[in-house]
Amino acid sequence: MSINWYPGHMVKAKKEIQENLKLVDIVAMLLDARAPFSCRNSDLEKICQHKKLLVVLNKMDLASPEATRLYSARLREEGLMAVAIDSTSSKGLPDVIQALKTLYQPAAAEMVQKGRRIRAARVMVVGVPNIGKSTFLNCLVGKKMAQTGAKPGITRGKQWVRVREDIELMDTPGLMWPKVEGEEQGLKLALLNIVGENAYEEYEVALYLLKILQEKAPEVLLNKLRVNDAGQSLEELLDEIARQRGHLLKAGALDLGKTCTSLLNDFRKGKLGHLSLD
Ligand code: GDP
């Protein structure tokens, strides 16, 4: 599957992150807990290498808990600090706060040593489209949304939102593009709704979802999607689900487009269970 990217957008996004990086102590990089390795961008990580980096596995409520533990361990093996969160319910928020404090600790200790007052840690959130950046910001800030106001001279329009006494967030998250290196990664990103719908064929992505279900969760095909035989071809599975759902065109033919759209929506809302893809 080929994805249409706009190189201009990527260059602009990278430049913007590079600029804002100068203003922060910590970068919180949001990845989808269901496929963190597919949402990464090694270029971005390189740019951030002189900053403290926190990997946040967002949408953990939609992922397989076992896979999330495994992915976190793999990231830690790389030397990265990784925490998981469900930003819609704030489950995992204390871990995020604790991780931010731990990452800032050496800098805070240095300020104390130099006899300076410890200022709040400044954090920038970055992530690919639809990963949950706004939801995560709101989750961190809670109802307070107390803005500390623009700081003349350095922020030039950037607003800092106080999360707590010792943590401030840049109110505009950094948009990053995933580095797509193979067909399967493109399919995963489409399935996770990270690439815009104009960039892919829903039919192809729906068949990929059925393949994943066949391999990892045939019981979902049988029990939730109520097919008779989970082992039939992907095209046959799609036809059967279309019939099950009554997706018919006027002439009586199957409306497969409608079935593909509804299957993708079901996956994205977690209606097909906790599925991880990486
Ligand atoms: P952004 O484009 O990165 O700012 O993403 P948004 O914050 O707009 O979130 C995109 C979609 O993901 C929205 O429908 C959110 O409700 C949903 N979302 C964000 N975080 C979570 C999460 O932790 N769990 C679940 N289930 N959905 C989430």
PDB file of C-alpha atoms and ligand atoms in Angstrom:
ATOM      1  CA  MET A   1       0.000   0.000   0.000  1.00  0.00           C
ATOM      2  CA  SER A   2       1.412   3.383  -0.890  1.00  0.00           C
ATOM      3  CA  ILE A   3       0.662   6.347   1.319  1.00  0.00           C
ATOM      4  CA  ASN A   4       0.609   9.844  -0.098  1.00  0.00           C
ATOM      5  CA  TRP A   5       2.765  12.017   2.086  1.00  0.00           C
ATOM      6  CA  TYR A   6       3.490  15.645   1.550  1.00  0.00           C
ATOM      7  CA  PRO A   7       7.242  16.156   2.032  1.00  0.00           C
ATOM      8  CA  GLY A   8       6.654  19.903   2.549  1.00  0.00           C
ATOM      9  CA  HIS A   9       4.486  19.206   5.609  1.00  0.00           C
ATOM     10  CA  MET A  10       7.081  16.892   7.075  1.00  0.00           C
ATOM     11  CA  VAL A  11       9.887  19.417   6.695  1.00  0.00           C
ATOM     12  CA  LYS A  12       7.735  22.152   8.267  1.00  0.00           C
ATOM     13  CA  ALA A  13       6.698  19.916  11.171  1.00  0.00           C
ATOM     14  CA  LYS A  14      10.290  18.907  11.850  1.00  0.00           C
ATOM     15  CA  LYS A  15      11.464  22.525  11.799  1.00  0.00           C
ATOM     16  CA  GLU A  16       8.710  23.559  14.167  1.00  0.00           C
ATOM     17  CA  ILE A  17       9.613  20.838  16.652  1.00  0.00           C
ATOM     18  CA  GLN A  18      13.279  21.764  16.365  1.00  0.00           C
ATOM     19  CA  GLU A  19      12.471  25.390  17.197  1.00  0.00           C
ATOM     20  CA  ASN A  20      10.278  24.545  20.167  1.00  0.00           C
ATOM     21  CA  LEU A  21      12.761  22.033  21.485  1.00  0.00           C
ATOM     22  CA  LYS A  22      14.959  24.910  22.632  1.00  0.00           C
ATOM     23  CA  LEU A  23      12.257  25.927  25.091  1.00  0.00           C
ATOM     24  CA  VAL A  24      11.698  22.625  26.883  1.00  0.00           C
ATOM     25  CA  ASP A  25      13.402  20.215  29.252  1.00  0.00           C
ATOM     26  CA  ILE A  26      11.434  17.101  28.388  1.00  0.00           C
ATOM     27  CA  VAL A  27       9.773  15.765  25.258  1.00  0.00           C
ATOM     28  CA  ALA A  28       6.776  13.490  25.853  1.00  0.00           C
ATOM     29  CA  MET A  29       6.531  11.410  22.694  1.00  0.00           C
ATOM     30  CA  LEU A  30       3.107   9.867  22.277  1.00  0.00           C
ATOM     31  CA  LEU A  31       2.909   6.510  20.525  1.00  0.00           C
ATOM     32  CA  ASP A  32      -0.113   4.297  20.035  1.00  0.00           C
ATOM     33  CA  ALA A  33       0.051   1.520  22.635  1.00  0.00           C
ATOM     34  CA  ARG A  34      -1.293  -0.897  19.998  1.00  0.00           C
ATOM     35  CA  ALA A  35       1.636  -0.342  17.631  1.00  0.00           C
ATOM     36  CA  PRO A  36       4.276   1.902  19.223  1.00  0.00           C
ATOM     37  CA  PHE A  37       7.087   0.819  16.964  1.00  0.00           C
ATOM     38  CA  SER A  38       5.071   1.677  13.852  1.00  0.00           C
ATOM     39  CA  CYS A  39       4.420   5.258  15.033  1.00  0.00           C
ATOM     40  CA  ARG A  40       8.026   6.072  15.765  1.00  0.00           C
ATOM     41  CA  ASN A  41      10.179   8.377  13.759  1.00  0.00           C
ATOM     42  CA  SER A  42      13.904   7.869  14.126  1.00  0.00           C
ATOM     43  CA  ASP A  43      14.616  11.318  12.631  1.00  0.00           C
ATOM     44  CA  LEU A  44      12.584  12.963  15.364  1.00  0.00           C
ATOM     45  CA  GLU A  45      14.228  10.888  18.059  1.00  0.00           C
ATOM     46  CA  LYS A  46      17.603  11.972  16.727  1.00  0.00           C
ATOM     47  CA  ILE A  47      16.600  15.637  16.969  1.00  0.00           C
ATOM     48  CA  CYS A  48      15.496  15.062  20.561  1.00  0.00           C
ATOM     49  CA  GLN A  49      18.578  13.173  21.656  1.00  0.00           C
ATOM     50  CA  HIS A  50      19.889  16.047  23.765  1.00  0.00           C
ATOM     51  CA  LYS A  51      16.599  16.333  25.629  1.00  0.00           C
ATOM     52  CA  LYS A  52      15.029  14.003  28.124  1.00  0.00           C
ATOM     53  CA  LEU A  53      12.587  11.787  26.291  1.00  0.00           C
ATOM     54  CA  LEU A  54       9.512  10.149  27.782  1.00  0.00           C
ATOM     55  CA  VAL A  55       7.723   7.587  25.636  1.00  0.00           C
ATOM     56  CA  VAL A  56       3.997   7.613  26.378  1.00  0.00           C
ATOM     57  CA  LEU A  57       2.035   4.607  25.145  1.00  0.00           C
ATOM     58  CA  ASN A  58      -1.374   6.220  24.738  1.00  0.00           C
ATOM     59  CA  LYS A  59      -4.726   4.465  24.234  1.00  0.00           C
ATOM     60  CA  MET A  60      -3.632   1.574  26.432  1.00  0.00           C
ATOM     61  CA  ASP A  61      -7.322   0.812  27.014  1.00  0.00           C
ATOM     62  CA  LEU A  62      -7.534  -0.370  23.382  1.00  0.00           C
ATOM     63  CA  ALA A  63      -4.365  -2.473  23.476  1.00  0.00           C
ATOM     64  CA  SER A  64      -3.642  -5.962  24.709  1.00  0.00           C
ATOM     65  CA  PRO A  65      -2.259  -5.476  28.266  1.00  0.00           C
ATOM     66  CA  GLU A  66       0.243  -8.271  27.733  1.00  0.00           C
ATOM     67  CA  ALA A  67       1.551  -6.683  24.525  1.00  0.00           C
ATOM     68  CA  THR A  68       1.803  -3.291  26.256  1.00  0.00           C
ATOM     69  CA  ARG A  69       3.990  -4.830  28.978  1.00  0.00           C
ATOM     70  CA  LEU A  70       6.158  -6.449  26.328  1.00  0.00           C
ATOM     71  CA  TYR A  71       6.518  -3.250  24.254  1.00  0.00           C
ATOM     72  CA  SER A  72       7.362  -1.233  27.393  1.00  0.00           C
ATOM     73  CA  ALA A  73      10.065  -3.723  28.296  1.00  0.00           C
ATOM     74  CA  ARG A  74      11.491  -3.540  24.761  1.00  0.00           C
ATOM     75  CA  LEU A  75      11.600   0.263  24.924  1.00  0.00           C
ATOM     76  CA  ARG A  76      13.279   0.144  28.334  1.00  0.00           C
ATOM     77  CA  GLU A  77      15.885  -2.218  26.901  1.00  0.00           C
ATOM     78  CA  GLU A  78      16.676   0.573  24.437  1.00  0.00           C
ATOM     79  CA  GLY A  79      17.281   2.848  27.405  1.00  0.00           C
ATOM     80  CA  LEU A  80      14.024   4.773  27.005  1.00  0.00           C
ATOM     81  CA  MET A  81      11.610   5.558  29.817  1.00  0.00           C
ATOM     82  CA  ALA A  82       8.159   4.318  28.814  1.00  0.00           C
ATOM     83  CA  VAL A  83       4.775   4.601  30.525  1.00  0.00           C
ATOM     84  CA  ALA A  84       1.276   3.651  29.380  1.00  0.00           C
ATOM     85  CA  ILE A  85      -1.884   5.703  29.779  1.00  0.00           C
ATOM     86  CA  ASP A  86      -5.530   5.892  28.797  1.00  0.00           C
ATOM     87  CA  SER A  87      -5.921   9.634  28.333  1.00  0.00           C
ATOM     88  CA  THR A  88      -9.709   9.441  28.142  1.00  0.00           C
ATOM     89  CA  SER A  89     -10.018   8.042  31.684  1.00  0.00           C
ATOM     90  CA  SER A  90      -6.670   9.265  33.105  1.00  0.00           C
ATOM     91  CA  LYS A  91      -5.724   5.710  34.028  1.00  0.00           C
ATOM     92  CA  GLY A  92      -1.931   5.702  34.226  1.00  0.00           C
ATOM     93  CA  LEU A  93      -1.650   9.460  34.865  1.00  0.00           C
ATOM     94  CA  PRO A  94       0.273   9.091  38.173  1.00  0.00           C
ATOM     95  CA  ASP A  95       2.905   7.044  36.321  1.00  0.00           C
ATOM     96  CA  VAL A  96       3.295   9.799  33.736  1.00  0.00           C
ATOM     97  CA  ILE A  97       3.713  12.465  36.430  1.00  0.00           C
ATOM     98  CA  GLN A  98       6.208  10.315  38.311  1.00  0.00           C
ATOM     99  CA  ALA A  99       8.209   9.653  35.138  1.00  0.00           C
ATOM    100  CA  LEU A 100       8.345  13.389  34.319  1.00  0.00           C
ATOM    101  CA  LYS A 101       9.590  14.126  37.834  1.00  0.00           C
ATOM    102  CA  THR A 102      12.243  11.410  37.590  1.00  0.00           C
ATOM    103  CA  LEU A 103      13.480  12.721  34.238  1.00  0.00           C
ATOM    104  CA  TYR A 104      13.720  16.261  35.580  1.00  0.00           C
ATOM    105  CA  GLN A 105      15.376  15.303  38.829  1.00  0.00           C
ATOM    106  CA  PRO A 106      19.025  15.689  37.688  1.00  0.00           C
ATOM    107  CA  ALA A 107      18.364  19.188  36.304  1.00  0.00           C
ATOM    108  CA  ALA A 108      16.509  20.178  39.477  1.00  0.00           C
ATOM    109  CA  ALA A 109      19.367  18.881  41.622  1.00  0.00           C
ATOM    110  CA  GLU A 110      21.817  20.964  39.591  1.00  0.00           C
ATOM    111  CA  MET A 111      19.745  24.107  40.186  1.00  0.00           C
ATOM    112  CA  VAL A 112      19.806  23.437  43.907  1.00  0.00           C
ATOM    113  CA  GLN A 113      23.554  22.898  43.811  1.00  0.00           C
ATOM    114  CA  LYS A 114      24.031  26.225  42.055  1.00  0.00           C
ATOM    115  CA  GLY A 115      21.868  27.893  44.663  1.00  0.00           C
ATOM    116  CA  ARG A 116      19.159  28.660  42.146  1.00  0.00           C
ATOM    117  CA  ARG A 117      15.431  28.379  42.656  1.00  0.00           C
ATOM    118  CA  ILE A 118      14.036  25.247  41.011  1.00  0.00           C
ATOM    119  CA  ARG A 119      11.775  26.241  38.155  1.00  0.00           C
ATOM    120  CA  ALA A 120       9.008  24.004  36.828  1.00  0.00           C
ATOM    121  CA  ALA A 121       9.976  21.374  34.271  1.00  0.00           C
ATOM    122  CA  ARG A 122       8.882  22.423  30.783  1.00  0.00           C
ATOM    123  CA  VAL A 123       7.392  19.679  28.693  1.00  0.00           C
ATOM    124  CA  MET A 124       6.445  19.487  25.026  1.00  0.00           C
ATOM    125  CA  VAL A 125       4.101  16.809  23.747  1.00  0.00           C
ATOM    126  CA  VAL A 126       4.791  15.420  20.277  1.00  0.00           C
ATOM    127  CA  GLY A 127       3.094  12.739  18.232  1.00  0.00           C
ATOM    128  CA  VAL A 128       1.644  11.729  14.890  1.00  0.00           C
ATOM    129  CA  PRO A 129      -1.891  12.864  13.882  1.00  0.00           C
ATOM    130  CA  ASN A 130      -4.787  11.400  15.892  1.00  0.00           C
ATOM    131  CA  ILE A 131      -2.525   9.782  18.457  1.00  0.00           C
ATOM    132  CA  GLY A 132      -4.341  11.672  21.236  1.00  0.00           C
ATOM    133  CA  LYS A 133      -2.138  14.721  21.801  1.00  0.00           C
ATOM    134  CA  SER A 134      -5.009  17.077  22.718  1.00  0.00           C
ATOM    135  CA  THR A 135      -6.700  14.454  24.863  1.00  0.00           C
ATOM    136  CA  PHE A 136      -3.427  13.781  26.674  1.00  0.00           C
ATOM    137  CA  LEU A 137      -2.854  17.510  27.281  1.00  0.00           C
ATOM    138  CA  ASN A 138      -6.343  17.876  28.728  1.00  0.00           C
ATOM    139  CA  CYS A 139      -5.840  14.781  30.831  1.00  0.00           C
ATOM    140  CA  LEU A 140      -2.617  16.175  32.290  1.00  0.00           C
ATOM    141  CA  VAL A 141      -4.030  19.613  32.915  1.00  0.00           C
ATOM    142  CA  GLY A 142      -7.351  18.362  34.235  1.00  0.00           C
ATOM    143  CA  LYS A 143      -9.968  21.018  34.812  1.00  0.00           C
ATOM    144  CA  LYS A 144      -7.519  23.642  35.927  1.00  0.00           C
ATOM    145  CA  MET A 145      -6.291  24.878  32.551  1.00  0.00           C
ATOM    146  CA  ALA A 146      -4.499  27.633  34.463  1.00  0.00           C
ATOM    147  CA  GLN A 147      -2.262  29.281  31.930  1.00  0.00           C
ATOM    148  CA  THR A 148       0.882  30.846  33.203  1.00  0.00           C
ATOM    149  CA  GLY A 149       0.790  33.312  30.333  1.00  0.00           C
ATOM    150  CA  ALA A 150       3.183  33.950  27.498  1.00  0.00           C
ATOM    151  CA  LYS A 151       6.696  34.669  28.604  1.00  0.00           C
ATOM    152  CA  PRO A 152       7.933  37.648  26.630  1.00  0.00           C
ATOM    153  CA  GLY A 153      11.234  37.203  24.950  1.00  0.00           C
ATOM    154  CA  ILE A 154      11.306  33.458  24.796  1.00  0.00           C
ATOM    155  CA  THR A 155       7.922  32.049  23.974  1.00  0.00           C
ATOM    156  CA  ARG A 156       6.720  34.322  21.165  1.00  0.00           C
ATOM    157  CA  GLY A 157       3.095  33.316  21.418  1.00  0.00           C
ATOM    158  CA  LYS A 158       3.696  29.982  23.076  1.00  0.00           C
ATOM    159  CA  GLN A 159       1.557  29.470  26.133  1.00  0.00           C
ATOM    160  CA  TRP A 160       2.619  27.416  29.088  1.00  0.00           C
ATOM    161  CA  VAL A 161      -0.048  25.536  30.934  1.00  0.00           C
ATOM    162  CA  ARG A 162       0.676  24.656  34.517  1.00  0.00           C
ATOM    163  CA  VAL A 163       0.013  20.991  35.296  1.00  0.00           C
ATOM    164  CA  ARG A 164       1.226  21.200  38.864  1.00  0.00           C
ATOM    165  CA  GLU A 165       3.652  23.295  40.865  1.00  0.00           C
ATOM    166  CA  ASP A 166       6.630  21.597  39.224  1.00  0.00           C
ATOM    167  CA  ILE A 167       5.440  20.837  35.668  1.00  0.00           C
ATOM    168  CA  GLU A 168       4.466  23.147  32.808  1.00  0.00           C
ATOM    169  CA  LEU A 169       3.262  22.080  29.371  1.00  0.00           C
ATOM    170  CA  MET A 170       3.639  23.824  26.051  1.00  0.00           C
ATOM    171  CA  ASP A 171       0.018  24.270  24.994  1.00  0.00           C
ATOM    172  CA  THR A 172       0.633  23.467  21.323  1.00  0.00           C
ATOM    173  CA  PRO A 173       1.751  19.894  20.783  1.00  0.00           C
ATOM    174  CA  GLY A 174       4.289  19.093  18.092  1.00  0.00           C
ATOM    175  CA  LEU A 175       2.977  17.265  15.084  1.00  0.00           C
ATOM    176  CA  MET A 176       5.232  14.534  13.806  1.00  0.00           C
ATOM    177  CA  TRP A 177       5.014  12.230  10.839  1.00  0.00           C
ATOM    178  CA  PRO A 178       5.697   8.529  11.108  1.00  0.00           C
ATOM    179  CA  LYS A 179       8.484   7.191   8.979  1.00  0.00           C
ATOM    180  CA  VAL A 180       6.795   4.624   6.796  1.00  0.00           C
ATOM    181  CA  GLU A 181       9.249   1.945   5.808  1.00  0.00           C
ATOM    182  CA  GLY A 182       7.145  -0.896   4.525  1.00  0.00           C
ATOM    183  CA  GLU A 183       3.724  -1.855   3.265  1.00  0.00           C
ATOM    184  CA  GLU A 184       2.616  -3.516   6.481  1.00  0.00           C
ATOM    185  CA  GLN A 185       3.538  -0.495   8.578  1.00  0.00           C
ATOM    186  CA  GLY A 186       1.438   1.655   6.232  1.00  0.00           C
ATOM    187  CA  LEU A 187      -1.528  -0.667   6.742  1.00  0.00           C
ATOM    188  CA  LYS A 188      -1.139  -0.491  10.527  1.00  0.00           C
ATOM    189  CA  LEU A 189      -1.022   3.302  10.466  1.00  0.00           C
ATOM    190  CA  ALA A 190      -4.132   3.410   8.289  1.00  0.00           C
ATOM    191  CA  LEU A 191      -5.901   0.993  10.612  1.00  0.00           C
ATOM    192  CA  LEU A 192      -4.994   3.150  13.625  1.00  0.00           C
ATOM    193  CA  ASN A 193      -6.385   6.206  11.799  1.00  0.00           C
ATOM    194  CA  ILE A 194      -3.013   7.913  11.841  1.00  0.00           C
ATOM    195  CA  VAL A 195      -2.868   8.514   8.117  1.00  0.00           C
ATOM    196  CA  GLY A 196      -5.751  10.444   6.572  1.00  0.00           C
ATOM    197  CA  GLU A 197      -8.456   8.487   4.818  1.00  0.00           C
ATOM    198  CA  ASN A 198      -7.581  10.013   1.466  1.00  0.00           C
ATOM    199  CA  ALA A 199      -4.241   8.282   1.627  1.00  0.00           C
ATOM    200  CA  TYR A 200      -5.431   4.681   1.505  1.00  0.00           C
ATOM    201  CA  GLU A 201      -8.084   2.290   0.259  1.00  0.00           C
ATOM    202  CA  GLU A 202     -10.462   1.233   3.032  1.00  0.00           C
ATOM    203  CA  TYR A 203     -10.975  -2.111   1.310  1.00  0.00           C
ATOM    204  CA  GLU A 204      -7.291  -2.970   1.561  1.00  0.00           C
ATOM    205  CA  VAL A 205      -7.116  -1.898   5.214  1.00  0.00           C
ATOM    206  CA  ALA A 206     -10.282  -3.814   6.147  1.00  0.00           C
ATOM    207  CA  LEU A 207      -8.849  -6.985   4.596  1.00  0.00           C
ATOM    208  CA  TYR A 208      -5.676  -6.427   6.615  1.00  0.00           C
ATOM    209  CA  LEU A 209      -7.786  -6.120   9.785  1.00  0.00           C
ATOM    210  CA  LEU A 210      -9.495  -9.420   8.955  1.00  0.00           C
ATOM    211  CA  LYS A 211      -6.079 -11.020   8.431  1.00  0.00           C
ATOM    212  CA  ILE A 212      -4.952  -9.796  11.872  1.00  0.00           C
ATOM    213  CA  LEU A 213      -8.131 -11.175  13.436  1.00  0.00           C
ATOM    214  CA  GLN A 214      -7.629 -14.480  11.676  1.00  0.00           C
ATOM    215  CA  GLU A 215      -4.086 -14.736  13.037  1.00  0.00           C
ATOM    216  CA  LYS A 216      -4.457 -13.247  16.511  1.00  0.00           C
ATOM    217  CA  ALA A 217      -8.102 -13.412  17.508  1.00  0.00           C
ATOM    218  CA  PRO A 218     -10.166 -15.900  15.445  1.00  0.00           C
ATOM    219  CA  GLU A 219     -12.659 -15.973  18.345  1.00  0.00           C
ATOM    220  CA  VAL A 220     -13.583 -12.365  17.519  1.00  0.00           C
ATOM    221  CA  LEU A 221     -14.442 -13.446  13.965  1.00  0.00           C
ATOM    222  CA  LEU A 222     -16.593 -16.274  15.270  1.00  0.00           C
ATOM    223  CA  ASN A 223     -18.232 -14.672  18.291  1.00  0.00           C
ATOM    224  CA  LYS A 224     -18.353 -10.958  17.620  1.00  0.00           C
ATOM    225  CA  LEU A 225     -18.544 -10.872  13.839  1.00  0.00           C
ATOM    226  CA  ARG A 226     -20.500 -14.122  13.769  1.00  0.00           C
ATOM    227  CA  VAL A 227     -18.882 -15.770  10.765  1.00  0.00           C
ATOM    228  CA  ASN A 228     -19.234 -19.531  10.381  1.00  0.00           C
ATOM    229  CA  ASP A 229     -15.679 -20.318   9.399  1.00  0.00           C
ATOM    230  CA  ALA A 230     -12.805 -18.142  10.561  1.00  0.00           C
ATOM    231  CA  GLY A 231     -10.442 -19.871   8.149  1.00  0.00           C
ATOM    232  CA  GLN A 232     -12.100 -18.911   4.860  1.00  0.00           C
ATOM    233  CA  SER A 233     -10.441 -16.413   2.515  1.00  0.00           C
ATOM    234  CA  LEU A 234     -10.364 -12.753   3.565  1.00  0.00           C
ATOM    235  CA  GLU A 235     -12.677 -11.783   0.700  1.00  0.00           C
ATOM    236  CA  GLU A 236     -15.161 -14.490   1.752  1.00  0.00           C
ATOM    237  CA  LEU A 237     -15.011 -13.276   5.346  1.00  0.00           C
ATOM    238  CA  LEU A 238     -15.809  -9.729   4.242  1.00  0.00           C
ATOM    239  CA  ASP A 239     -18.741 -10.942   2.122  1.00  0.00           C
ATOM    240  CA  GLU A 240     -20.127 -12.925   5.040  1.00  0.00           C
ATOM    241  CA  ILE A 241     -19.854  -9.977   7.441  1.00  0.00           C
ATOM    242  CA  ALA A 242     -21.581  -7.746   4.844  1.00  0.00           C
ATOM    243  CA  ARG A 243     -24.460 -10.237   4.648  1.00  0.00           C
ATOM    244  CA  GLN A 244     -24.581 -10.529   8.462  1.00  0.00           C
ATOM    245  CA  ARG A 245     -24.817  -6.748   8.760  1.00  0.00           C
ATOM    246  CA  GLY A 246     -27.367  -6.420   5.971  1.00  0.00           C
ATOM    247  CA  HIS A 247     -25.120  -4.150   3.944  1.00  0.00           C
ATOM    248  CA  LEU A 248     -26.873  -4.393   0.598  1.00  0.00           C
ATOM    249  CA  LEU A 249     -27.132  -2.123  -2.392  1.00  0.00           C
ATOM    250  CA  LYS A 250     -30.477  -1.526  -4.086  1.00  0.00           C
ATOM    251  CA  ALA A 251     -29.813  -4.117  -6.746  1.00  0.00           C
ATOM    252  CA  GLY A 252     -29.206  -6.706  -4.013  1.00  0.00           C
ATOM    253  CA  ALA A 253     -25.435  -6.718  -4.382  1.00  0.00           C
ATOM    254  CA  LEU A 254     -23.275  -6.442  -1.258  1.00  0.00           C
ATOM    255  CA  ASP A 255     -22.307  -2.946  -0.152  1.00  0.00           C
ATOM    256  CA  LEU A 256     -18.726  -3.851   0.758  1.00  0.00           C
ATOM    257  CA  GLY A 257     -17.688  -0.207   1.132  1.00  0.00           C
ATOM    258  CA  LYS A 258     -20.132   0.175   3.995  1.00  0.00           C
ATOM    259  CA  THR A 259     -18.887  -3.027   5.616  1.00  0.00           C
ATOM    260  CA  CYS A 260     -15.263  -1.899   5.387  1.00  0.00           C
ATOM    261  CA  THR A 261     -16.096   1.471   6.979  1.00  0.00           C
ATOM    262  CA  SER A 262     -18.032  -0.137   9.819  1.00  0.00           C
ATOM    263  CA  LEU A 263     -15.323  -2.721  10.497  1.00  0.00           C
ATOM    264  CA  LEU A 264     -12.624  -0.049  10.710  1.00  0.00           C
ATOM    265  CA  ASN A 265     -14.810   2.039  13.046  1.00  0.00           C
ATOM    266  CA  ASP A 266     -15.422  -0.978  15.257  1.00  0.00           C
ATOM    267  CA  PHE A 267     -11.700  -1.636  15.562  1.00  0.00           C
ATOM    268  CA  ARG A 268     -10.896   2.013  16.297  1.00  0.00           C
ATOM    269  CA  LYS A 269     -13.510   2.188  19.026  1.00  0.00           C
ATOM    270  CA  GLY A 270     -12.217  -0.981  20.651  1.00  0.00           C
ATOM    271  CA  LYS A 271     -15.370  -2.947  19.823  1.00  0.00           C
ATOM    272  CA  LEU A 272     -13.304  -5.867  18.525  1.00  0.00           C
ATOM    273  CA  GLY A 273     -11.456  -6.286  21.820  1.00  0.00           C
ATOM    274  CA  HIS A 274      -7.942  -5.414  22.877  1.00  0.00           C
ATOM    275  CA  LEU A 275      -5.771  -5.854  19.829  1.00  0.00           C
ATOM    276  CA  SER A 276      -2.128  -4.946  19.468  1.00  0.00           C
ATOM    277  CA  LEU A 277      -0.467  -4.913  16.077  1.00  0.00           C
ATOM    278  CA  ASP A 278       3.316  -4.661  16.375  1.00  0.00           C
TER     279      ASP A 278
HETATM  280  P1  GDP B   1      -4.479  14.496  18.283  1.00  0.00           P
HETATM  281  O1  GDP B   1      -4.811  14.671  16.842  1.00  0.00           O
HETATM  282  O2  GDP B   1      -3.182  13.805  18.454  1.00  0.00           O
HETATM  283  O3  GDP B   1      -4.587  15.747  19.102  1.00  0.00           O
HETATM  284  O4  GDP B   1      -5.565  13.459  18.872  1.00  0.00           O
HETATM  285  P2  GDP B   1      -6.895  13.724  19.722  1.00  0.00           P
HETATM  286  O5  GDP B   1      -6.562  14.113  21.115  1.00  0.00           O
HETATM  287  O6  GDP B   1      -7.793  14.609  18.951  1.00  0.00           O
HETATM  288  O7  GDP B   1      -7.482  12.241  19.790  1.00  0.00           O
HETATM  289  C1  GDP B   1      -7.843  11.520  18.609  1.00  0.00           C
HETATM  290  C2  GDP B   1      -8.909  10.507  18.972  1.00  0.00           C
HETATM  291  O8  GDP B   1      -8.384   9.542  19.857  1.00  0.00           O
HETATM  292  C3  GDP B   1     -10.110  11.128  19.703  1.00  0.00           C
HETATM  293  O9  GDP B   1     -11.275  10.475  19.236  1.00  0.00           O
HETATM  294  C4  GDP B   1      -9.850  10.801  21.163  1.00  0.00           C
HETATM  295  O10 GDP B   1     -11.029  10.700  21.915  1.00  0.00           O
HETATM  296  C5  GDP B   1      -9.166   9.448  21.039  1.00  0.00           C
HETATM  297  N1  GDP B   1      -8.262   9.181  22.179  1.00  0.00           N
HETATM  298  C6  GDP B   1      -7.226   9.931  22.630  1.00  0.00           C
HETATM  299  N2  GDP B   1      -6.612   9.332  23.665  1.00  0.00           N
HETATM  300  C7  GDP B   1      -7.259   8.170  23.888  1.00  0.00           C
HETATM  301  C8  GDP B   1      -7.072   7.087  24.819  1.00  0.00           C
HETATM  302  O11 GDP B   1      -6.164   7.053  25.663  1.00  0.00           O
HETATM  303  N3  GDP B   1      -7.953   6.041  24.704  1.00  0.00           N
HETATM  304  C9  GDP B   1      -8.960   6.019  23.774  1.00  0.00           C
HETATM  305  N4  GDP B   1      -9.780   4.962  23.744  1.00  0.00           N
HETATM  306  N5  GDP B   1      -9.133   7.006  22.889  1.00  0.00           N
HETATM  307  C10 GDP B   1      -8.300   8.070  22.934  1.00  0.00           C
END
